[in-house]
Coordinates of C-alpha atoms in Angstrom, one line a residue:
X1 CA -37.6 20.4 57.9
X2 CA -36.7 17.8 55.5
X3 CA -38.2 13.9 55.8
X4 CA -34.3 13.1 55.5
X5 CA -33.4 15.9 58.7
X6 CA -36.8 14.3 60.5
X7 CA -35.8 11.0 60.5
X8 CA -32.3 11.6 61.4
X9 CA -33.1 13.6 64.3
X10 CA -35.8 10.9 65.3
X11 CA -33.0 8.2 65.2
X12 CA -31.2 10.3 67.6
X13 CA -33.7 11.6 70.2
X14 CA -34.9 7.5 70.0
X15 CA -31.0 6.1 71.0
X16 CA -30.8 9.0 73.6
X17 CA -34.1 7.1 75.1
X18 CA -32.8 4.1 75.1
X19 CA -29.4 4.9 77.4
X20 CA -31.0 6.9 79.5
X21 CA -33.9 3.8 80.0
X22 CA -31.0 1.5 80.7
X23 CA -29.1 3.8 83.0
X24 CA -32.7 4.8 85.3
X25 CA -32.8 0.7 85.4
X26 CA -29.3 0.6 86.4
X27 CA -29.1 3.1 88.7
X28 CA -33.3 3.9 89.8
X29 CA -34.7 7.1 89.8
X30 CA -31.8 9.6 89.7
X31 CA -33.3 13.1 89.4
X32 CA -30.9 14.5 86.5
X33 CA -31.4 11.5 84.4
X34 CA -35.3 11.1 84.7
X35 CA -35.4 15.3 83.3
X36 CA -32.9 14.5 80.7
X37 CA -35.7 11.7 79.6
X38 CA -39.3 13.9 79.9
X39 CA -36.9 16.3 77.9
X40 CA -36.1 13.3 75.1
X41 CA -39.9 12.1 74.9
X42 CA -41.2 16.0 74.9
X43 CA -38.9 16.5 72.0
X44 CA -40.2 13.3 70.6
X45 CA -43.7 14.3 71.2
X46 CA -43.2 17.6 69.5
X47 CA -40.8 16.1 66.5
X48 CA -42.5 16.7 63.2
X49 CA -44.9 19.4 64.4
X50 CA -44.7 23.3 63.9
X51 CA -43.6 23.7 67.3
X52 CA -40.5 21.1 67.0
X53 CA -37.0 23.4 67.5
X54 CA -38.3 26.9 68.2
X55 CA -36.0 29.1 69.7
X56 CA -37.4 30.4 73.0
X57 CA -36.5 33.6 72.4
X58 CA -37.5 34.6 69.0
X59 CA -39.9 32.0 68.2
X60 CA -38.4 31.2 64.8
X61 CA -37.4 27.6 64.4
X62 CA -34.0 26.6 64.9
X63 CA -31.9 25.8 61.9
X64 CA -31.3 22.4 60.3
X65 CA -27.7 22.1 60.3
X66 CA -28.0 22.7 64.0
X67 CA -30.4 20.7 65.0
X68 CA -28.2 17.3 63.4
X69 CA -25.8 18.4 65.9
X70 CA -28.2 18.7 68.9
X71 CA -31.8 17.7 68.4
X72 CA -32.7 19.3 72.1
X73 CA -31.6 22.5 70.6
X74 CA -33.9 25.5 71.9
X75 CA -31.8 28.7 71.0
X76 CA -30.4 30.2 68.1
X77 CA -28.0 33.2 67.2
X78 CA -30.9 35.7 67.7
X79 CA -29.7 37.8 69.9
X80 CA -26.0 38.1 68.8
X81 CA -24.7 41.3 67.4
X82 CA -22.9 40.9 64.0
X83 CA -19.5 41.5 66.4
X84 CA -20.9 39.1 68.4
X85 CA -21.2 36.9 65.4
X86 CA -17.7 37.4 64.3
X87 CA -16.2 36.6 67.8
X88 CA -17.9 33.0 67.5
X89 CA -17.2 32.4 64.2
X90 CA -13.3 33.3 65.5
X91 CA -13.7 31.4 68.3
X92 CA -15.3 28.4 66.4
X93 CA -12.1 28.5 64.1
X94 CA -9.6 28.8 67.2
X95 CA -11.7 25.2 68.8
X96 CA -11.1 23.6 65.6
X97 CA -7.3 24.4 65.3
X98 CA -7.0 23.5 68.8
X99 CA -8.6 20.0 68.7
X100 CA -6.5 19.4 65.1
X101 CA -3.4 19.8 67.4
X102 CA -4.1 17.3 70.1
X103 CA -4.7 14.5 67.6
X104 CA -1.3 12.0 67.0
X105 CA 0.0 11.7 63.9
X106 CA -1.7 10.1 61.1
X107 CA 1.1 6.9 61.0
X108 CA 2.6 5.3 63.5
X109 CA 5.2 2.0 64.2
X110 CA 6.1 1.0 67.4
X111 CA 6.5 -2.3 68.9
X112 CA 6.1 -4.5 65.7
X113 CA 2.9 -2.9 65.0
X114 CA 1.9 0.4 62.5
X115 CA -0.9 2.3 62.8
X116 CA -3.2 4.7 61.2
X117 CA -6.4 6.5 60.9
X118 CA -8.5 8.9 59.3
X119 CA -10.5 11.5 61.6
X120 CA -13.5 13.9 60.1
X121 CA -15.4 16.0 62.2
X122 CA -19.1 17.0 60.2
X123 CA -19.0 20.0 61.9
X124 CA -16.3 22.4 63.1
X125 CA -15.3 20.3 65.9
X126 CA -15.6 16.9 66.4
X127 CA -16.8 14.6 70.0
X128 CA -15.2 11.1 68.3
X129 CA -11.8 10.3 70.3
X130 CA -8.8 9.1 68.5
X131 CA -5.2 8.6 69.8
X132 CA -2.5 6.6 69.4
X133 CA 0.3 7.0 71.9
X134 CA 3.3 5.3 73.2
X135 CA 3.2 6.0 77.4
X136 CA 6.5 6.7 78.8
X137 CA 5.6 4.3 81.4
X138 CA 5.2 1.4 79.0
X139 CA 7.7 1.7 76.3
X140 CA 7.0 -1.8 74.6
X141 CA 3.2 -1.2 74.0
X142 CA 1.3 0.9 71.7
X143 CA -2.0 2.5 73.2
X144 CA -4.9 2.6 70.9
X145 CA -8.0 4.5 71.5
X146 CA -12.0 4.9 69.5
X147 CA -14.7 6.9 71.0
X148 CA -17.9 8.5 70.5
X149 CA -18.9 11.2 72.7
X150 CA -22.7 11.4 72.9
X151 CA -23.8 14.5 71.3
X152 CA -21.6 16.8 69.0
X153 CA -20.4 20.0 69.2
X154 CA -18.2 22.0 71.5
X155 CA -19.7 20.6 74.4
X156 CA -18.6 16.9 73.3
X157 CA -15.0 18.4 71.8
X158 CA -14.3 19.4 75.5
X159 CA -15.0 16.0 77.1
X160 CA -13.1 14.4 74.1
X161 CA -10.0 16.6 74.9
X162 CA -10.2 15.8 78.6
X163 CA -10.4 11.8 77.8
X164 CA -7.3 12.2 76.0
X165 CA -5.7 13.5 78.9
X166 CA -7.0 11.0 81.3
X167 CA -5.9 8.3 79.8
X168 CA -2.4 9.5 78.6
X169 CA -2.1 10.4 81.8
X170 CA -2.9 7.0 84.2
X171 CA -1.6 4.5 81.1
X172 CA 1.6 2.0 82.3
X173 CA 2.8 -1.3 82.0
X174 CA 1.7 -1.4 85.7
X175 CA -1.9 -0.8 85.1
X176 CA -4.7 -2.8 84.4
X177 CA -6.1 -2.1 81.1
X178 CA -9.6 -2.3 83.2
X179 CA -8.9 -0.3 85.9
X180 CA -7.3 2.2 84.0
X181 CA -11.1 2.5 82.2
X182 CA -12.7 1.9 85.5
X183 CA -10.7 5.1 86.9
X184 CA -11.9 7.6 84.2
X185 CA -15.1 6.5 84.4
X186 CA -15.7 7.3 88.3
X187 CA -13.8 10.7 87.0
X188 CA -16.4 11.4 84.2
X189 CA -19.3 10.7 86.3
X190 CA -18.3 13.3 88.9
X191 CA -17.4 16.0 85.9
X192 CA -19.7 15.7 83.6
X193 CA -23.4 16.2 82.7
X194 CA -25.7 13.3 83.1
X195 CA -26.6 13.3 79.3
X196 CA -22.5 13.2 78.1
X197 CA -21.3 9.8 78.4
X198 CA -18.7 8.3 75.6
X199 CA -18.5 4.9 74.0
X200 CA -14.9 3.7 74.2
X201 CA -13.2 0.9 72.7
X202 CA -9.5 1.0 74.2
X203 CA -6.7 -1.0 74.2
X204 CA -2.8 -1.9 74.2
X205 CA -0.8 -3.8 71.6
X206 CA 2.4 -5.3 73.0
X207 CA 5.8 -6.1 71.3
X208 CA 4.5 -9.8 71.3
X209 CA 1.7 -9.4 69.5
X210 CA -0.3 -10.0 72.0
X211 CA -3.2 -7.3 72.2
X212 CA -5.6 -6.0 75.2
X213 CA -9.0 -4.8 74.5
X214 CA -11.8 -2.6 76.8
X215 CA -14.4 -1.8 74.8
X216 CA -17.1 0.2 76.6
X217 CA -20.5 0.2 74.8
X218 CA -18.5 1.4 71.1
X219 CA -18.9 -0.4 67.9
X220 CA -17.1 -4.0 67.7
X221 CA -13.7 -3.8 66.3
X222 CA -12.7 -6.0 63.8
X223 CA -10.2 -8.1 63.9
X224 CA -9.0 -9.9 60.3
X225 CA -6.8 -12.6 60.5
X226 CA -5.8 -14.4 57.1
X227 CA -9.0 -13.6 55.0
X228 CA -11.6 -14.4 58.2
X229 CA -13.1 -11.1 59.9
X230 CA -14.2 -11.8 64.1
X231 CA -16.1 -9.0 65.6
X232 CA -15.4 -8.0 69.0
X233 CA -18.2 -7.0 70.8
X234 CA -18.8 -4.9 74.0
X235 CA -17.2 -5.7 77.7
X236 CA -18.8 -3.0 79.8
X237 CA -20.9 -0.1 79.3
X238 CA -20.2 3.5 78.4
X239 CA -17.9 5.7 80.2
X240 CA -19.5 8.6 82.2
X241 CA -23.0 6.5 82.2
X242 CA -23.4 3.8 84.8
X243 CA -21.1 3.6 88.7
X244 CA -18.6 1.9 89.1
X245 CA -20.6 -1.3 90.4
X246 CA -20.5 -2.5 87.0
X247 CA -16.9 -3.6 86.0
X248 CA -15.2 -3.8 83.1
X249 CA -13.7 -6.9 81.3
X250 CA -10.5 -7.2 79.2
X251 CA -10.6 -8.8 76.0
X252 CA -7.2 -10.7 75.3
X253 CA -5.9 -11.8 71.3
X254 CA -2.3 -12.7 69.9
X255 CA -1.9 -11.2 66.3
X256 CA 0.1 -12.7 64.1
X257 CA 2.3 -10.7 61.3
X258 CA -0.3 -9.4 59.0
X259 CA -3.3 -9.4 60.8
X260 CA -5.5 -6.1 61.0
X261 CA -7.7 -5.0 64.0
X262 CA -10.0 -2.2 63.1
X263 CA -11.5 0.2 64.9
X264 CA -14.0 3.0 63.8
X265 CA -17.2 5.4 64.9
X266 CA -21.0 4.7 64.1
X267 CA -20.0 7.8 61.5
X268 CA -19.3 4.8 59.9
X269 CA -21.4 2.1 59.8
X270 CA -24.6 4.6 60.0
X271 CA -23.7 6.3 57.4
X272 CA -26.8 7.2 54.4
X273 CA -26.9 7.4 51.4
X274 CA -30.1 9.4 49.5
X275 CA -32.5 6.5 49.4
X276 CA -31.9 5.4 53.4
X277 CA -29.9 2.8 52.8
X278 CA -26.9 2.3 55.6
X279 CA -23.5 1.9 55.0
X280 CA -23.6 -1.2 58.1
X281 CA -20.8 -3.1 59.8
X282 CA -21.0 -6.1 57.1
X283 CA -19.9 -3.8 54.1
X284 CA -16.7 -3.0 56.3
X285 CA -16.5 -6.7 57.4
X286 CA -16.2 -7.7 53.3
X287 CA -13.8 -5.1 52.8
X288 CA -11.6 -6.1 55.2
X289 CA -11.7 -9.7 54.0
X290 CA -10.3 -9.2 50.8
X291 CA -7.2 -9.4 52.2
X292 CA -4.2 -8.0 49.9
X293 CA -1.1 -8.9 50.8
X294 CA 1.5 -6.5 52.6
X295 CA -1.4 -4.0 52.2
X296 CA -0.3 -1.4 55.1
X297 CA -2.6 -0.1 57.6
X298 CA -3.0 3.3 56.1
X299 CA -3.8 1.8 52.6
X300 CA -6.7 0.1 54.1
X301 CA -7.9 3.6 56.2
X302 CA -7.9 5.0 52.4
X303 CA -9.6 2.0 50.8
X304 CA -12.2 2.3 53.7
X305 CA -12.6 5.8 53.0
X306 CA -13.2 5.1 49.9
X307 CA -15.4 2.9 49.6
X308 CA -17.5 4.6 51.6
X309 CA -17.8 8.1 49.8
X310 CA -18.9 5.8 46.5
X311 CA -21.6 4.3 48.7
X312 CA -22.7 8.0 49.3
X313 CA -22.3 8.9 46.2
X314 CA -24.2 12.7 46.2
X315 CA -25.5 11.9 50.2
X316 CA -23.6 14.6 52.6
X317 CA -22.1 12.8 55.9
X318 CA -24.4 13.8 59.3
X319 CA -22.3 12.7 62.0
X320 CA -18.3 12.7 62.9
X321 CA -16.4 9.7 61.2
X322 CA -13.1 8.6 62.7
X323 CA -11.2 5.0 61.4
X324 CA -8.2 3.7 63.0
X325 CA -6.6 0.6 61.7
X326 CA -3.5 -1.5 63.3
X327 CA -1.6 -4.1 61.7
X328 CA 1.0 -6.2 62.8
X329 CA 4.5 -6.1 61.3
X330 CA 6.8 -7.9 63.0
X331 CA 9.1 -5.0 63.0
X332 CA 9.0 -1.5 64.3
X333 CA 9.4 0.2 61.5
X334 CA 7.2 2.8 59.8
X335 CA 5.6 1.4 56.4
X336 CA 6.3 3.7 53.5

């Protein structure tokens, strides 16, 4: 295993401590999280040894590529017949198609507002959340959603596709932007595995200007407003993580034409390149300073974009990237 694959995994095995620390604190003693930690800290124990990621079947260690996707991994393809092989690799291919349909489309104007984003799994299938909808039940708002389910993989595609649904589902002008989050966090916690949770930053942008912001343990958006960048930080925790005893809170702005809110993944701002350095929040924060004027929400996804593959330069991405950006027009028209 390369230093570079060591270090990453480490990163990832140590954050996966960390939640599950805060949620035993939260919540005490719950059985299912306190084996999901002895199963972080053995993996920890054993990270960097010859007996880190053997597969329990043949014994031979488990490969790399894997591994950066789930660093609990214990199997590999062993055991599969070369038919067996192709039926995964078909299914694989089918998953991907599948979760390329459910996203929205790539630009979007409604309400005085246009919208874009840019979505790249680093595998076959991605566990970020994107979507931009507007509800039937709220025809003078645009709904905005960012997430990061914990994990990658098919595992975290599946909980990404039914988050999708349950908010398209319970959005309306009628409900509370923190109720509605409330709601499918009580439904995530009785679906889902202890160790899949999802950071969420969700919101709706009305025909006013006026914008409404959960964000549930994700990244701060950013919000740039004539030149100045305001990062807005978290208002509850995770979805799928803690009970419902711990409420969510509703962030409130008014965006004037040609203000930019963006949203985005840690695929982001954690990104490497060869020598360790990260890509970090502030290098999106000057970006999104130098403000150009009438530059449209999809031109900054692209500068974004691109200024982050020059920071890579030869470095290979590790984790799913998704960047959303929403401007205010004025006008409900899609920009050219």
């Amino acid at each position: 295993m390369t230093s570079e694959t060591a270090t990453l995994l480490r990163r990832q095995l140590e954050d996966r401590r960390a939640r599950l620390d805060r949620a035993i604190a939260e919540e005490g003693p719950d059985a299912d999280l306190v084996r999901l930690l002895r199963q972080v800290d053995s993996a920890l124990g054993r990270l960097g040894s010859d007996e880190f990621a053997r597969c329990v079947v043949c014994h031979e260690h488990v490969d790399e590529a894997d591994l950066k996707l789930n660093p609990l991994l214990e199997y590999c393809l062993c055991q599969l017949t070369d038919a067996q092989q192709r039926a995964l690799q078909h299914d694989f291919e089918l998953a991907r198609r599948i979760q390329a349909g459910l996203l929205p489309e790539p630009n979007l104007a409604a309400a005085g507002w246009e919208a874009s984003y840019r979505y790249d799994p680093a595998g076959v299938v991605s566990g970020d959340y994107c979507d931009l909808w507007v509800s039937p039940g709220d025809p003078g708002s645009l709904y905005f959603a960012v997430g990061d389910v914990s994990g990658k993989g098919f595992a975290a595609s599946l909980l990404m596709a039914h988050l999708q649904a349950a908010f398209r589902s319970r959005a309306g002008a009628d409900v509370p932007l923190d109720a509605l989050v409330a709601n499918v966090n009580r439904q995530l916690l009785d679906i889902s595995l202890p160790s899949h949770y999802a950071t969420l930053a969700f919101g709706r942008a009305g025909a006013d200007g006026g914008v409404e912001i959960v964000n549930a343990g994700h990244c701060p958006p950013l919000l740039e407003r004539g030149g100045d960048v305001t990062a807005l930080g978290p208002t509850g925790f995770p979805i799928g993580l803690l009970s419902e005893e711990h409420p969510y809170e509703v962030t409130r702005l008014r965006l004037d034409e040609g203000d930019t809110l963006m949203l985005y993944t840690d695929g982001l701002t954690e990104a490497r390149r060869a020598d360790g350095e990260e890509y970090g929040q502030h290098r999106v924060e000057r970006l999104l300073a130098r403000r150009t004027p009438g530059r449209a929400a999809r031109q900054l996804v692209r500068d974004l974009r691109g200024d982050l593959d020059g920071f890579l330069g030869e470095a290979s991405r590790s984790d799913d990237l998704t960047l959303l950006a929403l401007r205010r027009t004025g006008a409900g028209r899609l920009a050219a």
